[in-house]
Coordinates of C-alpha atoms in Angstrom, one line a residue:
M285 CA 18.6 0.9 -31.7
A286 CA 20.3 -2.6 -31.6
E287 CA 18.6 -5.8 -30.9
A288 CA 18.9 -8.1 -27.9
P289 CA 19.0 -11.6 -28.0
L290 CA 17.5 -13.6 -24.5
G291 CA 19.9 -16.2 -24.4
G292 CA 24.3 -15.6 -24.1
R293 CA 26.1 -13.4 -22.5
P294 CA 24.4 -9.6 -21.5
R295 CA 25.8 -6.1 -22.3
S296 CA 24.2 -2.8 -21.8
W297 CA 21.9 -0.2 -22.8
V298 CA 22.5 2.8 -20.3
L299 CA 19.9 4.7 -19.7
A300 CA 19.7 8.1 -17.4
Q301 CA 19.6 7.5 -13.8
A302 CA 17.3 8.6 -11.0
G303 CA 18.3 8.8 -6.8
A304 CA 18.2 6.3 -4.0
R305 CA 16.6 3.5 -4.2
G306 CA 13.1 3.1 -2.4
T307 CA 13.5 0.9 0.4
G308 CA 9.6 0.5 1.3
R309 CA 7.7 -3.0 2.0
Q310 CA 4.1 -3.8 1.2
E311 CA 2.2 -4.4 4.5
G312 CA -0.4 -6.9 3.5
M313 CA -1.0 -8.7 0.4
G314 CA -3.9 -9.9 -1.0
R315 CA -5.8 -12.7 -3.0
M316 CA -4.4 -13.3 -6.9
V317 CA -5.8 -13.8 -9.4
H318 CA -4.4 -16.6 -11.7
R319 CA -4.4 -17.2 -15.2
G320 CA -5.0 -20.3 -16.7
V321 CA -2.6 -22.0 -13.6
Q322 CA -3.9 -24.7 -11.4
R323 CA -5.0 -23.3 -7.7
F324 CA -4.1 -24.8 -4.4
A325 CA -5.5 -24.4 -1.1
V326 CA -3.3 -26.1 1.1
P327 CA 0.4 -24.3 1.8
A328 CA 3.4 -25.6 0.6
M329 CA 4.7 -27.9 2.4
F330 CA 8.9 -27.8 2.8
G331 CA 11.3 -30.6 2.4
V332 CA 13.6 -28.8 5.4
L333 CA 13.5 -26.5 8.9
A334 CA 16.1 -24.3 6.9
I335 CA 13.8 -22.4 5.0
V336 CA 11.0 -21.7 7.4
L337 CA 13.8 -20.3 9.6
A338 CA 15.3 -18.0 6.6
F339 CA 11.8 -16.9 5.3
S340 CA 10.6 -15.7 9.1
V341 CA 13.5 -13.4 8.3
F342 CA 11.3 -11.1 5.8
A343 CA 8.1 -12.5 7.7
S344 CA 7.3 -9.8 9.4
S345 CA 7.0 -7.4 7.1
I346 CA 4.3 -9.5 4.9
S347 CA 0.8 -10.2 7.2
A348 CA -0.6 -12.5 4.6
Q349 CA 1.2 -14.0 1.4
L350 CA -0.2 -14.2 -2.3
E351 CA -1.3 -17.6 -2.9
P352 CA 1.8 -19.7 -4.3
V353 CA 1.6 -21.2 -7.7
A354 CA 2.6 -24.9 -8.2
S355 CA 5.0 -26.2 -10.9
P356 CA 4.6 -22.9 -12.9
V357 CA 5.6 -23.0 -16.5
A358 CA 7.3 -20.8 -18.5
S359 CA 4.6 -19.3 -21.6
P360 CA 6.0 -15.6 -22.1
Q361 CA 2.7 -13.8 -23.5
T362 CA 2.9 -11.7 -26.2
G363 CA 1.2 -8.6 -27.5
E364 CA 0.9 -5.4 -28.9
C365 CA 4.3 -3.1 -27.4
V366 CA 2.5 0.6 -27.2
P367 CA 5.2 3.4 -26.6
G368 CA 4.3 5.7 -24.3
A369 CA 4.8 9.6 -24.5
G370 CA 7.5 10.2 -21.5
D371 CA 11.3 10.6 -22.3
A372 CA 13.5 7.2 -21.8
G373 CA 14.8 6.5 -18.4
S374 CA 13.4 9.8 -17.1
A375 CA 13.7 10.3 -14.0
V376 CA 10.5 10.4 -11.8
A377 CA 11.4 10.9 -8.2
A378 CA 14.2 11.3 -6.9
T379 CA 13.5 9.5 -3.8
P380 CA 10.6 6.9 -3.8
V381 CA 8.4 6.9 -0.7
A382 CA 7.8 3.8 1.1
V383 CA 5.1 1.8 -0.1
D384 CA 3.8 1.4 3.2
S385 CA 0.2 3.3 3.6
A386 CA -2.1 1.4 0.9
T387 CA -5.6 2.5 -0.1
P388 CA -7.6 -0.1 -2.3
A389 CA -7.6 1.6 -5.5
A390 CA -11.0 2.5 -7.5
T391 CA -11.7 0.0 -10.2
D392 CA -10.7 2.6 -13.5
V393 CA -7.9 3.0 -11.8
A394 CA -6.8 -1.1 -11.3
D395 CA -8.2 -1.5 -14.7
A396 CA -5.4 1.0 -16.0
V397 CA -2.6 0.1 -14.2
T398 CA -3.0 -3.8 -14.4
A399 CA -3.1 -2.8 -18.9
A400 CA 0.0 -0.8 -18.1
A401 CA 1.7 -3.5 -16.2
D402 CA 0.9 -6.0 -19.0
N403 CA 2.0 -3.5 -21.6
V404 CA 5.5 -3.0 -19.7
I405 CA 5.6 -6.9 -20.4
N406 CA 5.4 -6.6 -24.0
C407 CA 7.4 -4.4 -24.8
Y408 CA 9.8 -6.0 -22.9
N409 CA 9.3 -9.9 -24.3
A410 CA 9.1 -8.2 -27.4
V411 CA 12.3 -6.9 -26.9
D412 CA 11.4 -3.6 -27.9
V413 CA 13.8 -1.1 -25.8
D414 CA 12.6 2.1 -27.9
G415 CA 9.4 1.3 -26.3
L416 CA 10.1 -0.2 -23.1
V417 CA 12.4 2.7 -22.3
T418 CA 8.8 5.2 -22.4
L419 CA 7.1 2.8 -20.5
I420 CA 9.2 2.9 -17.1
S421 CA 11.4 5.5 -15.6
G422 CA 15.5 6.1 -14.2
N423 CA 13.7 5.3 -10.9
L424 CA 13.0 1.8 -12.1
V425 CA 16.5 0.5 -14.4
A426 CA 18.5 2.0 -11.3
D427 CA 17.2 0.0 -8.6
K428 CA 15.9 -3.4 -11.1
F429 CA 18.9 -3.1 -13.4
G430 CA 21.9 -1.1 -11.1
G431 CA 21.5 1.3 -13.5
A432 CA 21.9 0.1 -17.2
L433 CA 19.4 -2.2 -19.2
P434 CA 20.7 -5.3 -19.7
E435 CA 20.8 -6.6 -23.4
T436 CA 19.8 -10.7 -22.3
L437 CA 16.1 -10.5 -21.2
L438 CA 14.9 -12.8 -19.1
P439 CA 11.3 -13.3 -21.1
Y440 CA 8.3 -12.9 -18.3
T441 CA 5.3 -15.5 -17.4
V442 CA 2.9 -14.0 -15.9
L443 CA 1.1 -16.2 -13.2
G444 CA -1.4 -13.6 -11.8
Y445 CA -2.1 -10.2 -10.7
G446 CA -3.5 -9.8 -7.3
D447 CA -4.5 -6.4 -5.8
V448 CA -4.3 -3.1 -6.4
N449 CA -3.6 -0.4 -4.0
T450 CA -2.4 3.7 -4.3
Y451 CA 0.1 5.0 -2.0
E452 CA 0.3 8.5 0.1
D453 CA 3.1 9.2 -2.6
G454 CA 0.3 9.4 -5.1
R455 CA 1.4 6.1 -7.2
V456 CA -0.2 2.8 -7.8
G457 CA 0.8 -0.4 -6.9
V458 CA -0.3 -3.7 -8.4
Q459 CA 0.5 -7.2 -6.7
I460 CA 2.1 -9.5 -9.2
Q461 CA 3.4 -13.2 -9.5
Y462 CA 5.7 -13.7 -12.9
L463 CA 8.5 -16.3 -14.2
A464 CA 11.4 -14.4 -15.1
G465 CA 13.0 -17.2 -17.8
D466 CA 12.0 -20.9 -17.4
Y467 CA 13.5 -20.8 -13.9
Q468 CA 12.8 -17.7 -11.5
Y469 CA 10.4 -17.5 -9.5
V470 CA 9.0 -13.7 -8.5
T471 CA 6.2 -12.1 -5.9
A472 CA 6.5 -8.8 -6.7
I473 CA 4.6 -5.1 -5.8
W474 CA 5.2 -3.8 -9.6
V475 CA 4.7 0.3 -8.7
F476 CA 3.0 3.2 -10.9
V477 CA 3.2 6.8 -11.2
D478 CA 0.7 8.7 -13.4
M479 CA 3.1 10.9 -15.7
D480 CA 0.4 12.9 -18.0
G481 CA -2.0 10.4 -18.3
D482 CA 0.3 7.2 -19.1
Y483 CA 1.2 5.1 -16.1
V484 CA 5.4 4.7 -16.2
L485 CA 6.3 1.4 -13.9
D486 CA 8.8 3.7 -10.8
E487 CA 9.4 1.1 -8.8
E488 CA 9.6 -3.1 -8.0
V489 CA 9.5 -4.0 -4.5
L490 CA 10.7 -7.5 -4.4
Q491 CA 8.9 -10.0 -1.8
T492 CA 9.5 -13.2 -0.6
S493 CA 9.6 -15.9 -3.3
Q494 CA 7.8 -18.8 -1.9
P495 CA 6.5 -21.4 -5.1
D496 CA 4.6 -24.7 -4.2
G497 CA 6.9 -27.2 -3.4
D498 CA 9.7 -28.8 -1.6
A499 CA 12.1 -26.4 -1.0
V500 CA 15.9 -25.9 0.2
I501 CA 17.5 -22.7 1.1
K502 CA 21.4 -21.8 0.1
G503 CA 22.5 -18.3 1.6
F504 CA 25.1 -16.3 -0.3
S505 CA 26.8 -13.0 0.9
V506 CA 28.5 -9.9 -0.4
A507 CA 30.9 -7.2 1.8
D508 CA 33.1 -4.7 1.4
D509 CA 35.8 -6.3 1.9
L510 CA 34.3 -9.6 0.6
P511 CA 33.9 -11.5 -2.9
V512 CA 30.4 -13.0 -3.0
N513 CA 30.6 -16.4 -1.9
F514 CA 28.2 -19.1 -0.4
A515 CA 29.2 -19.4 3.2
Q516 CA 28.1 -23.5 3.8
G517 CA 29.0 -24.6 0.4
G518 CA 27.2 -24.3 -2.7
T519 CA 25.8 -27.4 -3.8
T520 CA 22.3 -28.9 -3.6
S521 CA 20.7 -32.0 -4.2
F522 CA 17.5 -31.5 -6.5
F523 CA 14.5 -29.9 -4.9
E524 CA 11.3 -28.6 -6.8
V525 CA 12.3 -24.8 -5.2
V526 CA 16.0 -23.7 -4.8
S527 CA 16.3 -20.5 -3.0
L528 CA 19.6 -18.7 -3.4
Q529 CA 19.3 -16.5 -0.2
G530 CA 21.6 -12.8 -0.8
N531 CA 22.2 -10.9 1.5
N532 CA 23.9 -7.6 0.8
T533 CA 26.1 -6.0 3.6
S534 CA 28.5 -4.4 1.6
T535 CA 27.9 -0.3 1.5
T536 CA 26.4 -0.4 -2.5
Q537 CA 24.2 -1.7 -4.5
R538 CA 24.8 -5.2 -6.1
V539 CA 23.4 -7.1 -8.9
F540 CA 23.8 -10.2 -9.6
E541 CA 23.4 -12.6 -12.4
L542 CA 23.2 -16.5 -12.4
Y543 CA 24.2 -18.7 -15.0
Y544 CA 23.7 -21.9 -16.0
L545 CA 26.9 -23.7 -17.0
G546 CA 25.2 -27.2 -17.8
A547 CA 25.1 -31.0 -16.7
V548 CA 29.3 -31.0 -16.4
D549 CA 31.1 -32.8 -13.3
T550 CA 29.9 -31.2 -10.2
A551 CA 32.4 -31.8 -8.7
T552 CA 34.9 -29.3 -11.0
P553 CA 34.3 -26.2 -10.9
V554 CA 33.6 -24.5 -14.4
V555 CA 35.9 -21.1 -13.3
D556 CA 37.9 -20.8 -10.4
A557 CA 36.2 -18.5 -7.9
T558 CA 39.1 -18.6 -5.2
D559 CA 41.5 -16.6 -8.1
P560 CA 40.8 -12.7 -7.4
S561 CA 41.7 -12.1 -11.2
T562 CA 38.2 -13.7 -11.9
A563 CA 36.0 -11.5 -13.7
A564 CA 32.2 -11.8 -14.9
Q565 CA 34.1 -11.7 -18.7
D566 CA 35.4 -15.2 -17.3
V567 CA 31.9 -16.7 -17.3
P568 CA 31.7 -19.3 -20.9
G569 CA 30.5 -17.7 -23.6
D570 CA 27.8 -20.6 -23.9
A571 CA 26.8 -20.2 -20.4
T572 CA 22.3 -19.6 -19.8
L573 CA 21.3 -16.7 -18.1
V574 CA 19.0 -18.1 -15.5
G575 CA 18.5 -15.6 -12.6
V576 CA 18.7 -11.9 -11.6
V577 CA 18.3 -10.6 -8.2
S578 CA 19.6 -6.5 -7.4
L579 CA 19.7 -5.8 -3.8
A580 CA 20.6 -2.7 -2.1
A581 CA 23.3 -2.1 0.4
G582 CA 22.1 -3.8 3.1
E583 CA 18.9 -5.7 1.7
L584 CA 18.0 -9.0 1.5
G585 CA 16.5 -11.1 -1.9
D586 CA 16.5 -14.3 -2.9
I587 CA 16.7 -15.8 -6.9
A588 CA 13.9 -18.8 -6.0
L589 CA 14.1 -21.1 -9.0
V590 CA 11.8 -23.7 -10.1
N591 CA 12.6 -27.5 -11.1
A592 CA 15.8 -25.6 -11.5
A593 CA 19.0 -27.6 -13.9
I594 CA 20.7 -30.3 -12.6
G595 CA 23.8 -29.4 -12.8
N596 CA 26.7 -26.4 -12.6
Y597 CA 25.8 -22.9 -12.3
L598 CA 28.0 -19.7 -11.5
L599 CA 26.7 -16.7 -9.8
V600 CA 28.4 -13.2 -10.7
D601 CA 28.1 -10.2 -8.6
T602 CA 27.9 -7.1 -12.6
S603 CA 29.3 -4.8 -9.5
D604 CA 32.8 -6.1 -9.7
G605 CA 33.2 -9.2 -11.8
T606 CA 33.3 -11.8 -9.1
V607 CA 31.9 -15.3 -9.3
A608 CA 31.0 -18.3 -7.1
N609 CA 30.5 -21.4 -8.3
F610 CA 26.8 -23.2 -7.7
S611 CA 26.0 -27.2 -8.4
V612 CA 22.8 -28.9 -8.4
T613 CA 22.9 -32.6 -8.0
E614 CA 20.5 -35.6 -8.6
A615 CA 18.0 -35.9 -5.3
V616 CA 19.1 -38.4 -3.1
E617 CA 16.4 -41.2 -1.8
V618 CA 16.0 -41.7 1.8
E619 CA 14.5 -44.8 2.8
I620 CA 12.0 -44.2 6.1

């Protein structure tokens, strides 16, 4: 199996796919235990009213947020990758049951599932593909990666684990916050299934990411008859948190990749996104992948960037290769 780089343009390993993507969302979220990360009791004070309005779209399914982490710094964990006994990319459940009924897991189960999550991350960060595919199901590959494990794997920095719960379908979920690469802040529930004594990662249920700091939201959308686009323009001045809020109104799953193109003239887009022939392969070869989100048909989700670099970015819809330009400019000082 060829090794995958941690930078540059992705290719992919195609694995066995499972059935329909799960649509569950966890009701209620518990205490977060941080690993050597400074904790804040005061909620984030967002810099613009828009963020309050946008997050309200998700609030109905979340009764309490995990405690946010202030200015996290990427420090990907390393450790031994222990392969599982399962088949690569095997399907576990054709249609994952919604994560809507949680019961606190027994201590031994919670410890085993947290250890399984650590092992997945160890294999992922080591780019040990042979080991990784024995620890994840076909459902996870289809749900998170669109059916193919990408060659470019953003290393994970675990910021903390939260509560571990069991669900009516027999699976077990652990709350997790992590950085993907240097900038993308992710809050999720990792749902595992017991396969002959091994806990296999079966689904990632994304939650709204709300890291501490002044924030701005830029919305993008895609439809069956409309390529990916930023409706209100793809430019923002620097904020501690830049959240690209996606709305997939199409009838198919979409995987979006965000690339950093460098600190160049933000007034001149590098790629002509208005050209229908523009495709993902037109992304400059030295572009750096900084964020990824997979959205099912009709789903909302975000790429939340913490302390994003100033410069030009390109958002790529990998399903059809269309792109949208995005840029972060110097912060604007406002005198009051």
